[in-house]
Coordinates of C-alpha atoms and ligand atoms in Angstrom, one line a residue:
Chain A
M6 CA 13.3 -31.5 3.7
I7 CA 10.9 -29.2 4.8
L8 CA 11.1 -26.2 2.6
V9 CA 8.4 -23.7 4.9
V10 CA 6.9 -20.6 3.0
C11 CA 7.3 -17.9 5.3
E12 CA 4.8 -14.8 5.0
F13 CA 6.7 -11.3 6.1
D14 CA 6.9 -7.5 6.4
T15 CA 9.6 -6.2 7.9
K16 CA 10.0 -9.5 10.1
L17 CA 8.0 -12.8 10.0
K18 CA 4.5 -12.7 10.7
K19 CA 3.1 -14.1 13.4
S20 CA 1.8 -16.9 10.5
A21 CA 5.5 -17.6 9.2
L22 CA 6.3 -18.5 13.1
E23 CA 3.8 -21.0 13.2
V24 CA 4.4 -22.4 10.2
L25 CA 7.7 -22.9 11.4
G26 CA 6.6 -24.2 14.4
A27 CA 5.3 -27.2 13.1
A28 CA 7.9 -28.2 10.8
Q29 CA 10.7 -28.5 13.5
R30 CA 8.0 -30.0 15.4
L31 CA 7.3 -33.0 12.1
N32 CA 11.2 -33.1 13.2
D33 CA 13.1 -33.3 9.8
G34 CA 15.6 -30.7 7.8
I35 CA 14.3 -26.7 7.4
T36 CA 14.3 -24.8 4.7
A37 CA 13.0 -21.4 5.2
V38 CA 11.7 -19.8 2.4
L39 CA 11.8 -15.7 1.4
L40 CA 10.3 -14.2 -1.6
G41 CA 9.7 -11.1 -2.4
A42 CA 11.1 -7.3 -1.1
G43 CA 12.2 -6.6 2.0
A44 CA 13.2 -10.6 1.9
S45 CA 17.2 -10.0 2.2
A46 CA 16.6 -8.5 5.8
V47 CA 14.3 -10.9 7.0
A48 CA 16.7 -14.0 6.5
P49 CA 18.6 -13.5 9.8
E50 CA 15.4 -13.9 11.7
A51 CA 14.7 -16.9 9.7
A52 CA 17.6 -18.2 9.8
L53 CA 16.9 -19.4 13.3
Y54 CA 14.2 -21.7 12.9
A55 CA 15.9 -23.1 9.4
D56 CA 18.5 -25.0 7.8
Q57 CA 18.9 -23.2 5.2
V58 CA 17.2 -19.8 4.6
L59 CA 16.8 -19.0 1.1
V60 CA 15.2 -15.7 -0.4
C61 CA 14.8 -14.0 -4.0
E62 CA 13.8 -10.5 -4.7
D63 CA 12.6 -10.7 -7.7
A64 CA 10.5 -7.9 -8.8
L65 CA 8.4 -10.7 -10.4
L66 CA 7.7 -12.1 -7.3
E67 CA 3.7 -11.1 -7.7
G68 CA 0.8 -13.1 -8.1
A69 CA -0.3 -16.2 -6.8
K70 CA 1.7 -17.8 -10.1
N71 CA 4.4 -16.6 -10.4
M72 CA 4.8 -17.3 -6.6
A73 CA 3.5 -20.7 -7.4
Q74 CA 6.5 -21.1 -9.3
A75 CA 8.6 -19.5 -7.4
V76 CA 8.3 -22.0 -4.6
A77 CA 7.4 -25.1 -7.0
D78 CA 11.2 -24.5 -8.6
L79 CA 12.9 -24.0 -5.1
S80 CA 10.8 -27.6 -3.7
E81 CA 12.4 -29.7 -5.8
Q82 CA 15.9 -27.7 -5.8
A83 CA 15.5 -28.3 -2.3
E84 CA 14.2 -31.9 -2.4
A85 CA 11.5 -31.3 -0.1
N86 CA 9.0 -33.6 0.4
L87 CA 7.2 -32.0 2.2
V88 CA 6.5 -27.9 1.5
L89 CA 4.4 -26.3 4.1
I90 CA 2.6 -22.8 3.5
S91 CA 0.5 -21.1 6.4
G92 CA -2.9 -21.0 5.8
S93 CA -4.1 -17.0 5.4
R94 CA -6.1 -16.3 2.2
G95 CA -2.7 -15.2 0.5
G96 CA -1.0 -18.7 1.8
R97 CA -4.5 -20.4 0.7
E98 CA -3.9 -18.7 -3.4
V99 CA -0.5 -20.0 -3.7
A100 CA -0.3 -23.5 -2.6
P101 CA -2.5 -25.3 -4.5
R102 CA -0.9 -23.6 -8.0
V103 CA 2.0 -25.5 -6.3
A104 CA 0.5 -28.4 -5.5
V105 CA -0.7 -28.5 -9.0
R106 CA 3.0 -28.0 -10.5
L107 CA 4.5 -30.9 -8.5
N108 CA 1.5 -32.5 -9.0
A109 CA 1.8 -33.2 -5.2
P110 CA -1.4 -34.5 -3.0
Y111 CA -2.5 -30.6 -1.3
L112 CA -4.0 -30.8 2.1
E113 CA -5.1 -28.2 3.3
D114 CA -5.9 -25.9 6.4
A115 CA -4.3 -28.1 9.5
I116 CA -4.8 -28.0 12.8
A117 CA -3.0 -30.6 13.5
L118 CA -0.4 -32.7 11.5
E119 CA 2.0 -35.8 12.0
G120 CA 4.3 -37.4 9.8
I121 CA 3.6 -41.2 9.0
E122 CA 5.3 -43.7 6.2
G123 CA 6.7 -41.1 3.4
G124 CA 3.7 -38.4 4.2
L125 CA 1.9 -36.3 6.3
R126 CA -1.4 -36.6 7.9
I127 CA -3.6 -33.8 9.7
Q128 CA -7.1 -32.9 10.8
H129 CA -9.1 -30.2 9.7
Y130 CA -12.3 -28.4 10.5
A131 CA -15.2 -29.4 7.4
Y132 CA -18.9 -28.8 7.1
L133 CA -18.7 -25.8 7.5
A134 CA -15.9 -26.0 10.6
R135 CA -19.1 -28.7 12.0
V136 CA -17.1 -31.5 11.7
T137 CA -13.0 -33.0 11.6
E138 CA -11.5 -34.5 9.2
T139 CA -8.5 -36.7 9.6
L140 CA -7.2 -36.8 6.0
E141 CA -3.8 -38.7 5.0
A142 CA -1.2 -38.5 1.6
V143 CA 1.3 -40.8 1.0
A144 CA 3.9 -39.4 -2.0
P145 CA 7.5 -38.1 -3.2
V146 CA 6.2 -34.7 -2.0
V147 CA 3.0 -33.3 -0.8
V148 CA 1.5 -30.0 -0.2
A149 CA -0.2 -29.0 3.2
T150 CA -1.6 -25.6 4.5
V151 CA -1.3 -24.4 8.2
K152 CA -4.0 -22.4 10.1
P153 CA -3.7 -19.9 11.1
N154 CA -3.7 -19.5 15.1
T155 CA -3.7 -23.6 15.1
Q156 CA 0.0 -23.6 15.8
A157 CA 3.1 -22.9 18.4
V158 CA 5.2 -20.4 17.2
G159 CA 9.0 -21.7 17.2
S160 CA 11.9 -22.3 19.2
P161 CA 15.3 -20.1 17.7
K162 CA 17.7 -22.6 17.7
A163 CA 21.4 -21.2 18.9
N164 CA 22.9 -21.6 15.0
A165 CA 21.5 -20.0 12.4
G166 CA 22.0 -21.5 9.5
D167 CA 23.3 -20.9 6.6
V168 CA 21.0 -17.8 4.1
Y169 CA 21.6 -18.3 0.4
D170 CA 21.0 -15.5 -2.7
V171 CA 18.9 -17.5 -4.8
E172 CA 17.8 -16.7 -9.1
L173 CA 14.5 -17.9 -10.7
E174 CA 12.9 -17.5 -14.3
L175 CA 9.9 -15.7 -14.3
S176 CA 8.0 -13.8 -17.0
P177 CA 5.3 -10.7 -16.3
S178 CA 2.4 -12.2 -14.7
G179 CA -0.2 -10.7 -16.4
V180 CA -2.0 -9.5 -13.8
K181 CA -1.7 -5.3 -12.5
V182 CA -2.4 -4.6 -9.3
L183 CA -4.5 -1.2 -9.3
G184 CA -4.4 -0.8 -5.7
R185 CA -4.5 -1.5 -2.0
V186 CA -6.9 -0.7 0.8
V187 CA -4.9 -2.1 4.1
E188 CA -7.4 -1.8 7.1
K189 CA -5.4 -1.2 10.6
S190 CA -6.8 -1.1 13.4
S191 CA -5.5 -0.1 16.8
R192 CA -7.3 -2.8 19.0
V193 CA -5.5 -5.9 19.5
A194 CA -5.7 -7.7 17.0
L195 CA -8.7 -10.3 16.0
T196 CA -7.1 -12.6 15.5
E197 CA -4.9 -12.7 19.0
A198 CA -7.5 -11.5 21.5
S199 CA -8.1 -13.2 24.6
V200 CA -11.9 -11.9 24.6
V201 CA -14.0 -10.4 21.4
V202 CA -17.0 -8.8 21.6
T203 CA -19.0 -8.8 18.5
G204 CA -21.8 -7.1 17.1
G205 CA -24.3 -8.5 14.8
R206 CA -27.2 -5.9 12.6
G207 CA -29.1 -6.2 16.1
L208 CA -26.8 -3.0 16.8
G209 CA -29.3 -1.7 14.1
A210 CA -26.5 0.7 13.3
P211 CA -23.1 2.1 13.5
E212 CA -23.1 4.8 15.6
N213 CA -24.7 1.8 18.0
F214 CA -20.7 -0.1 17.7
A215 CA -19.6 2.8 20.6
L216 CA -21.7 0.1 23.4
I217 CA -19.1 -3.3 21.6
E218 CA -16.3 -1.0 21.7
S219 CA -16.6 0.3 25.1
L220 CA -16.7 -2.9 26.6
A221 CA -14.4 -4.4 25.0
D222 CA -12.2 -1.7 26.0
V223 CA -12.5 -2.2 29.4
L224 CA -12.4 -5.5 29.1
G225 CA -8.8 -5.0 27.0
A226 CA -10.7 -7.4 23.8
G227 CA -11.1 -7.3 20.1
V228 CA -14.3 -5.8 18.1
G229 CA -15.6 -8.5 15.7
A230 CA -18.3 -7.7 13.5
T231 CA -21.5 -10.2 11.4
R232 CA -21.3 -10.2 7.7
A233 CA -24.8 -8.4 8.1
A234 CA -23.0 -5.6 10.1
V235 CA -20.1 -5.5 7.5
D236 CA -22.4 -5.8 4.1
A237 CA -23.9 -2.5 6.0
G238 CA -21.1 -0.1 5.5
W239 CA -21.0 -0.7 9.7
R240 CA -17.5 -2.2 10.1
P241 CA -14.3 -2.5 8.2
Y242 CA -14.4 -6.1 6.4
G243 CA -11.4 -7.1 8.3
E244 CA -13.8 -7.1 11.6
Q245 CA -15.8 -9.9 10.1
V246 CA -15.7 -13.1 11.7
G247 CA -17.7 -16.5 10.1
Q248 CA -17.3 -18.8 6.3
T249 CA -16.1 -15.3 5.1
G250 CA -14.1 -13.5 8.0
K251 CA -11.4 -14.3 9.9
T252 CA -11.9 -17.8 12.7
V253 CA -11.4 -16.6 15.2
Q254 CA -10.7 -19.3 19.2
P255 CA -10.7 -16.7 21.9
N256 CA -11.5 -17.9 26.3
A257 CA -14.7 -15.7 26.0
Y258 CA -16.3 -14.6 22.4
I259 CA -19.4 -12.1 23.3
A260 CA -21.6 -12.4 21.0
V261 CA -24.3 -9.4 21.1
G262 CA -27.9 -8.7 18.5
V263 CA -26.0 -11.6 16.4
S264 CA -28.0 -14.4 15.3
G265 CA -26.0 -17.2 15.6
A266 CA -26.3 -17.9 11.6
V267 CA -24.2 -21.6 10.4
Q268 CA -22.1 -19.0 8.7
H269 CA -21.2 -17.5 11.6
L270 CA -20.5 -20.4 14.0
S271 CA -18.5 -21.6 11.8
G272 CA -16.0 -18.6 12.7
M273 CA -16.6 -18.6 16.4
G274 CA -17.6 -22.2 16.8
K275 CA -14.5 -23.1 18.2
S276 CA -14.6 -20.1 20.8
K277 CA -13.6 -21.7 24.4
N278 CA -16.9 -19.4 26.2
I279 CA -19.7 -18.3 24.1
V280 CA -21.6 -15.4 25.3
A281 CA -24.7 -14.5 24.1
I282 CA -26.8 -10.5 24.3
N283 CA -30.3 -11.1 22.6
K284 CA -33.4 -9.8 22.5
D285 CA -34.7 -13.7 20.8
A286 CA -35.7 -16.1 23.6
E287 CA -35.0 -18.3 20.3
A288 CA -32.5 -17.4 18.3
P289 CA -29.8 -20.1 17.7
I290 CA -26.9 -18.5 18.8
F291 CA -28.2 -19.2 22.6
K292 CA -28.0 -22.7 21.5
V293 CA -23.7 -22.6 21.2
A294 CA -24.1 -20.1 24.5
D295 CA -21.9 -20.8 27.7
Y296 CA -23.8 -17.1 29.0
G297 CA -25.9 -15.4 27.3
I298 CA -28.8 -13.0 28.7
V299 CA -32.1 -12.6 27.4
G300 CA -33.3 -8.6 26.9
D301 CA -32.4 -5.9 24.5
L302 CA -29.6 -4.6 24.0
H303 CA -29.9 -1.3 24.8
A304 CA -30.9 -1.4 28.1
I305 CA -28.4 -4.5 28.6
M306 CA -24.7 -3.2 27.4
P307 CA -24.9 0.1 29.2
A308 CA -25.5 -2.1 32.1
L309 CA -22.5 -4.4 31.6
I310 CA -19.8 -1.7 30.9
E311 CA -21.2 -0.1 34.2
A312 CA -20.6 -3.1 36.3
A313 CA -17.6 -4.9 33.9
K314 CA -16.0 -1.5 34.4
K315 CA -16.6 -1.6 38.7
L316 CA -15.2 -5.4 38.4
K317 CA -11.8 -3.6 36.6
D318 CA -11.5 -1.0 39.4
Chain B
M261 CA -18.6 -14.3 -24.0
K262 CA -18.8 -18.0 -22.9
I263 CA -18.5 -18.7 -19.1
L264 CA -18.6 -21.8 -17.0
C265 CA -19.7 -22.0 -13.8
L266 CA -18.6 -24.8 -11.7
I267 CA -21.6 -25.6 -8.8
R268 CA -22.0 -28.0 -5.9
Q269 CA -24.6 -29.9 -4.4
V270 CA -23.5 -29.5 0.1
P271 CA -25.8 -30.1 2.9
D272 CA -28.0 -26.9 3.3
A273 CA -26.2 -24.6 5.7
E274 CA -28.8 -24.9 7.6
A275 CA -29.2 -28.9 8.0
K276 CA -27.8 -30.9 11.8
V277 CA -25.1 -32.9 9.8
K278 CA -24.6 -36.1 11.3
A279 CA -21.4 -38.5 11.6
A280 CA -21.2 -42.1 12.4
N281 CA -18.7 -44.2 12.8
G282 CA -16.0 -41.5 11.7
K283 CA -17.9 -41.3 8.6
V284 CA -20.1 -38.3 7.7
D285 CA -23.7 -39.4 7.1
L286 CA -25.4 -37.6 4.4
E287 CA -28.7 -40.3 4.1
G288 CA -31.4 -38.7 4.4
A289 CA -29.7 -35.1 4.9
T290 CA -31.3 -31.9 3.2
M291 CA -29.1 -30.7 0.4
A292 CA -28.3 -27.9 -1.9
L293 CA -26.7 -26.2 -4.2
D294 CA -23.7 -24.4 -2.9
G295 CA -24.2 -20.4 -1.7
M296 CA -20.6 -19.2 -2.4
D297 CA -21.6 -21.5 -6.5
E298 CA -24.9 -19.9 -6.6
Y299 CA -22.3 -15.9 -7.1
G300 CA -20.9 -17.1 -10.0
V301 CA -24.0 -18.5 -10.9
E302 CA -26.1 -15.0 -11.1
Q303 CA -22.8 -13.0 -12.0
A304 CA -22.4 -14.5 -15.5
L305 CA -26.5 -14.6 -15.8
R306 CA -25.7 -10.8 -15.6
I307 CA -22.6 -10.8 -18.1
N308 CA -24.8 -12.6 -20.3
E309 CA -28.4 -11.8 -19.8
G310 CA -30.9 -14.4 -21.0
G311 CA -28.1 -16.9 -20.0
A312 CA -26.5 -17.7 -23.5
N313 CA -22.8 -19.3 -23.6
T314 CA -23.2 -20.2 -20.3
V315 CA -22.9 -23.9 -18.9
A316 CA -22.2 -25.5 -15.2
V317 CA -20.2 -27.6 -14.6
A318 CA -20.1 -30.9 -11.7
L319 CA -18.1 -32.8 -10.8
G320 CA -19.8 -35.3 -7.8
N321 CA -22.6 -37.6 -7.4
A322 CA -25.9 -38.5 -8.7
R323 CA -27.3 -35.9 -6.2
F324 CA -25.3 -33.2 -7.9
E325 CA -28.5 -33.5 -10.4
D326 CA -30.2 -31.6 -7.8
A327 CA -27.4 -28.3 -8.2
I328 CA -27.5 -28.9 -11.3
R329 CA -31.0 -28.4 -12.1
R330 CA -31.1 -24.7 -9.3
A331 CA -28.3 -23.3 -12.0
L332 CA -29.9 -24.2 -15.1
A333 CA -33.1 -23.2 -13.1
M334 CA -31.6 -18.9 -11.9
G335 CA -30.8 -19.6 -15.9
L336 CA -27.6 -21.1 -17.5
E337 CA -27.8 -22.2 -20.4
R338 CA -26.8 -27.0 -20.2
A339 CA -25.2 -28.8 -18.1
V340 CA -21.9 -31.4 -17.8
H341 CA -21.8 -33.5 -15.2
I342 CA -18.5 -35.2 -14.5
E343 CA -20.4 -37.7 -12.1
T344 CA -18.8 -40.2 -9.7
D345 CA -18.7 -41.3 -6.4
L346 CA -14.6 -40.5 -5.5
L347 CA -14.4 -37.9 -3.7
L348 CA -11.3 -37.3 -4.7
D349 CA -8.7 -34.5 -4.4
V350 CA -8.3 -31.1 -5.4
V351 CA -5.6 -31.2 -7.9
S352 CA -7.2 -34.5 -9.9
Q353 CA -9.9 -31.6 -9.5
A354 CA -8.6 -29.4 -11.4
Q355 CA -6.9 -32.0 -13.8
I356 CA -10.2 -33.7 -14.8
L357 CA -12.1 -30.3 -14.7
K358 CA -9.1 -29.0 -17.2
G359 CA -9.8 -31.6 -19.4
I360 CA -13.4 -29.5 -19.7
V361 CA -12.1 -26.6 -20.3
L362 CA -10.1 -27.9 -23.2
E363 CA -13.7 -28.5 -24.3
E364 CA -15.8 -25.7 -23.6
T365 CA -12.5 -23.0 -23.9
P366 CA -14.2 -20.5 -21.8
D367 CA -13.5 -16.9 -21.0
L368 CA -14.0 -17.3 -17.4
V369 CA -14.5 -19.6 -14.7
F370 CA -16.6 -18.7 -11.8
V371 CA -15.9 -21.6 -8.6
G372 CA -17.2 -20.9 -5.3
G373 CA -14.8 -19.0 -3.0
Q374 CA -14.9 -22.5 -0.5
H375 CA -17.6 -25.3 -0.5
A376 CA -19.3 -25.8 2.1
D377 CA -18.8 -29.3 1.9
T378 CA -15.1 -30.0 2.6
D379 CA -14.4 -26.3 3.2
S380 CA -11.6 -26.1 -0.1
Q381 CA -10.5 -23.1 -1.0
A382 CA -8.5 -24.5 -3.3
L383 CA -10.3 -25.0 -6.7
G384 CA -10.4 -22.2 -8.0
A385 CA -6.1 -21.6 -7.8
A386 CA -6.0 -25.2 -8.5
L387 CA -7.9 -25.0 -11.7
A388 CA -6.9 -21.6 -13.2
E389 CA -2.6 -23.3 -11.9
A390 CA -3.7 -26.3 -14.0
L391 CA -4.4 -24.2 -16.9
G392 CA -1.9 -21.7 -17.0
W393 CA -4.5 -19.4 -16.5
N394 CA -4.2 -16.1 -13.3
Q395 CA -7.1 -16.3 -11.2
V396 CA -9.0 -13.3 -8.5
T397 CA -9.7 -15.5 -5.2
W398 CA -12.9 -13.9 -3.1
T399 CA -13.4 -11.9 -5.7
T400 CA -16.5 -9.0 -4.2
E401 CA -16.6 -6.8 -7.6
L402 CA -16.3 -7.6 -11.9
T403 CA -15.8 -5.7 -14.7
F404 CA -15.4 -5.6 -17.8
D405 CA -13.5 -3.5 -20.7
H406 CA -12.3 -5.3 -23.9
G407 CA -11.0 -7.9 -23.3
T408 CA -9.6 -7.0 -19.9
A409 CA -11.6 -7.4 -16.3
K410 CA -10.5 -5.6 -13.4
A411 CA -12.1 -6.9 -10.0
T412 CA -11.5 -6.7 -6.0
H413 CA -11.2 -9.3 -3.8
D414 CA -10.2 -9.4 -0.1
T415 CA -6.8 -10.0 1.2
D416 CA -5.9 -11.0 5.0
D417 CA -5.7 -7.3 5.9
G418 CA -8.1 -5.3 3.0
K419 CA -8.9 -5.3 -0.5
E420 CA -7.1 -5.4 -3.8
S421 CA -7.9 -4.2 -7.3
L422 CA -7.3 -6.0 -10.0
E423 CA -6.5 -5.6 -13.6
L424 CA -6.3 -8.6 -15.5
S425 CA -7.0 -10.3 -19.4
L426 CA -9.3 -13.2 -19.6
P427 CA -9.6 -16.4 -19.7
A428 CA -9.7 -16.3 -16.1
V429 CA -10.4 -18.4 -12.9
I430 CA -12.6 -15.7 -10.6
T431 CA -14.0 -17.6 -7.0
T432 CA -16.9 -15.9 -5.6
Q433 CA -18.1 -15.2 -2.2
Q434 CA -21.0 -13.3 -0.7
G435 CA -20.7 -8.9 -1.9
L436 CA -20.4 -9.9 -5.0
N437 CA -23.7 -9.6 -6.3
E438 CA -27.5 -11.3 -5.0
P439 CA -27.8 -14.4 -6.5
R440 CA -32.0 -14.3 -8.1
Y441 CA -34.4 -17.4 -6.9
P442 CA -35.9 -18.6 -9.7
T443 CA -39.2 -18.9 -11.0
L444 CA -41.6 -21.3 -12.1
P445 CA -41.6 -21.3 -15.2
N446 CA -37.1 -21.5 -15.3
I447 CA -38.0 -23.9 -13.1
M448 CA -39.9 -25.5 -15.7
K449 CA -37.7 -24.9 -18.5
A450 CA -35.4 -26.7 -17.2
K451 CA -35.5 -29.4 -16.7
K452 CA -36.1 -30.3 -20.9
K453 CA -32.4 -28.2 -20.5
E454 CA -29.0 -30.1 -22.0
I455 CA -27.2 -32.6 -19.1
R456 CA -23.9 -33.8 -20.4
K457 CA -22.9 -36.6 -18.4
T458 CA -19.2 -38.3 -19.0
S459 CA -17.1 -39.5 -15.7
P460 CA -13.0 -38.8 -14.3
D461 CA -12.0 -41.9 -16.1
Q462 CA -12.1 -39.7 -19.6
Y463 CA -10.1 -37.5 -18.2
G464 CA -7.2 -40.4 -16.9
I465 CA -8.2 -40.0 -13.0
V466 CA -10.0 -42.9 -10.6
N467 CA -8.6 -42.6 -7.6
S468 CA -7.8 -40.1 -5.1
K469 CA -4.6 -39.0 -3.7
V470 CA -6.0 -37.7 -0.9
K471 CA -7.0 -40.4 1.9
I472 CA -10.2 -39.9 4.9
V473 CA -9.2 -41.4 7.1
S474 CA -11.9 -40.1 9.7
Q475 CA -14.8 -38.1 10.0
E476 CA -16.2 -36.9 13.7
I477 CA -18.8 -34.2 14.8
Q478 CA -16.4 -32.9 17.8
E479 CA -19.1 -30.7 19.4
R480 CA -18.7 -29.2 23.1
A481 CA -20.7 -29.0 25.7
R482 CA -22.2 -26.1 26.4
L483 CA -23.9 -24.8 29.6
N484 CA -26.4 -22.9 28.2
K485 CA -26.9 -20.4 31.7
L486 CA -29.2 -18.4 30.1
I487 CA -30.4 -14.6 32.6
D488 CA -33.8 -13.1 32.0
G489 CA -32.8 -9.3 31.4
K490 CA -35.7 -7.2 32.6
D491 CA -33.7 -6.4 35.2
P492 CA -31.1 -5.2 32.9
V493 CA -28.5 -3.5 36.0
A494 CA -28.7 -7.2 38.1
A495 CA -28.7 -8.8 34.9
A496 CA -25.2 -7.1 33.7
E497 CA -23.2 -8.1 36.9
Q498 CA -24.5 -11.5 37.2
L499 CA -23.2 -12.1 33.9
V500 CA -19.5 -10.3 34.8
K501 CA -19.3 -12.3 38.2
L502 CA -20.5 -15.5 36.2
L503 CA -17.5 -14.1 34.0
H504 CA -15.0 -13.0 37.1
E505 CA -15.4 -15.8 39.5
E506 CA -16.7 -19.3 37.2
A507 CA -15.2 -19.2 33.9
K508 CA -12.8 -16.7 34.7
V509 CA -12.3 -15.5 31.6
I510 CA -12.6 -11.4 31.9
Ligands
LIG32 C1 -22.1 -17.9 1.5 C2 -22.3 -17.3 2.7 C3 -21.1 -16.4 3.6 C4 -21.3 -15.9 4.5 N1 -20.1 -16.3 5.3 C5 -20.1 -14.7 6.6 C6 -19.3 -14.9 8.1 O1 -18.7 -14.6 7.1 N2 -20.1 -14.3 9.0 C7 -21.3 -13.9 9.1 O2 -21.3 -13.0 10.0 N3 -22.6 -14.6 8.3 C8 -21.9 -15.2 7.4 N4 -22.9 -15.1 6.2 C9 -24.2 -14.3 6.5 C10 -25.0 -15.4 7.8 O3 -25.3 -16.9 7.2 C11 -26.0 -14.3 7.9 O4 -26.6 -13.4 8.0 C12 -25.5 -13.3 9.1 O5 -24.3 -13.9 9.5 C13 -26.2 -12.5 10.4 O6 -25.9 -11.9 11.2 P1 -26.9 -10.9 12.3 O7 -26.7 -11.9 13.5 O8 -26.0 -9.9 12.1 O9 -28.2 -10.5 11.5 P2 -29.4 -11.1 12.2 O10 -29.6 -13.0 11.2 O11 -30.2 -10.5 11.2 O12 -29.6 -11.4 14.0 C14 -30.3 -10.0 14.6 C15 -29.7 -10.6 15.9 O13 -29.7 -8.8 16.7 C16 -30.9 -9.9 17.4 N5 -31.3 -8.0 17.7 C17 -32.2 -7.1 17.0 N6 -32.7 -6.6 18.3 C18 -32.0 -6.7 19.1 C19 -32.2 -5.8 20.0 N7 -32.1 -4.2 20.6 N8 -31.7 -6.7 21.3 C20 -31.0 -7.7 21.1 N9 -30.9 -8.6 20.6 C21 -31.7 -7.8 19.1 C22 -32.7 -10.3 16.6 O14 -32.9 -10.7 17.5 C23 -31.1 -11.0 16.4 O15 -30.7 -12.4 16.2 C24 -22.5 -16.0 4.7 C25 -23.9 -16.5 4.1 C26 -23.3 -16.9 2.8 C27 -24.8 -17.5 2.1
LIG33 N1 -38.8 -16.4 -4.9 C1 -38.9 -16.1 -3.7 N2 -39.3 -15.0 -3.5 C2 -38.6 -14.6 -3.1 N3 -38.5 -15.2 -1.4 C3 -38.0 -16.5 -2.0 C4 -38.2 -17.1 -3.3 N4 -37.9 -18.2 -3.5 C5 -37.4 -19.4 -2.4 N5 -37.2 -17.8 -0.9 C6 -37.2 -18.0 0.5 O1 -36.1 -17.6 0.6 C7 -35.7 -18.8 1.6 C8 -34.4 -20.0 0.4 O2 -34.6 -20.3 -0.4 P1 -34.4 -21.6 -0.7 O3 -32.7 -21.2 -1.1 O4 -35.2 -21.9 -1.7 O5 -34.2 -22.7 -0.1 C9 -36.4 -19.8 2.2 O6 -37.0 -18.8 2.8 C10 -37.7 -18.9 1.4 O7 -39.0 -19.5 1.7

């Protein structure tokens, strides 16, 4: 039995559909778990992908510690031999705690999963995504996270699984949430865009990101930023690409005024095509670029926006 | 307050990583204190000025001693080195480190938000669970008020501020602070600081729960077609043509 922890808001998040997809391909029974406020409303949708759905809306289901306790307890109840969780930031703060509670091996941020006798084999990236590792663990129960945007979403079945409300024995976690900021963008989600246009420190000033946004508008692209641009306060953190930001793998990644530091490459280096615009012919980004223009972005970008518009008209 | 900083020695971010016969080869690679760990060391030194009651803890092979010396040169007071050639899974690491924490009884443990070798983000949460403590991951702001910590950290879709009591595990990242460079006198002083040595078997761990089957470098061959931008309009048109007709991505 595979226990799949599903992320949701008013419906299943794409991350949940991806983890359910990975679980379906492993070809075992699936118990979907929905934890927290609003879980019951999502249960009918989850039931289309699972043999059974466990739902709990306990108000104490907040914070990594209590989430992990809930998942570990339900894993034992469901006699799961595999617990799958999204490798989202939230998932990755809960999953290791589940593994510790179950004294189980933890396989992190899988890009590929394969069942083996008594366990699981995965592939994941290491060394700032410069290396692809194959790992395996054999144990009564294995905990794994699945890297977002690497798995095809699951397919709904004709027969929905059963939904059960479960009770948990939780105590207050001792963490109080003082405030939350959600950074919403009206654009196509960065991690789902087939073209991403990213601006770096080379833009020189926040208002020059208009060049990035105009090109993105013409191409229907997502907008990204380097850590340097985010740290300078030019762009919101949600746009950051790299080791401490998002990982993207679009068909075309267009980096403008970006030097190509290893920490940035680790978030976009697997893009199918990399395009760079930089005035420094020696910039490291050109070493990984398929196409590029060596020149001043203030001259190149307006021309590029015009050329792209002409193509689209 | 007493603070432990978990640190690692990893290949320098700019170093070229090599692999041969399905295994990463670090012979000859430049190694350095993990950049993510420096934020924790810096934060510890800001909380306990002068470095009193700050301890570096490293779990890894003999080469980790360079990272330990660097953390001591930044200003930490002393170190514990759990020396081993084993590459341990994160749950086993947490079990060993729990033993160290129970010996040292700190109020706060800093852990780098992501390790630049395994790309793992798990150790902070795993250790917190082993101890039954709370954690804050990907922390960008941290203050204290009478035994209570206030922290801001990054979430999937923005950020969140939290209040929690100590002891706690805090995982660090860029943005928390600007790590200092060791001064020459401090580098000299660090050579004399205490490094207590121990080993994983002291904490009941003798092997890893996870096996590394292979490590490969899969680099995509890149076309490197660079256009001179002296004539911006011509260059832009050529690029659009290539992206449309050759790469077929726009
Ligand atoms: C632990 C850690 C984690 C990190 N995580 C991340 C991360 O997640 N994401 C990330 O991006 N970085 C990350 N970094 C930072 C990273 O190392 C780099 O500092 C950062 O990526 C640099 O951003 P940049 O390319 O915008 O700026 P720079 O490196 O300053 O590059 C600017 C580029 O713009 C070019 N340029 C300037 N003017 C023009 C012009 N007029 N026309 C054309 N080109 C121009 C320059 O030639 C230069 O190549 C991390 C660092 C550490 C230590
Ligand atoms: N004390 C210092 N002050 C300013 N820059 C430094 C200092 N020490 C090293 N650097 C520079 O910072 C970069 C990283 O240094 P290091 O982390 O020591 O490898 C290098 O470019 C060094 O030249």
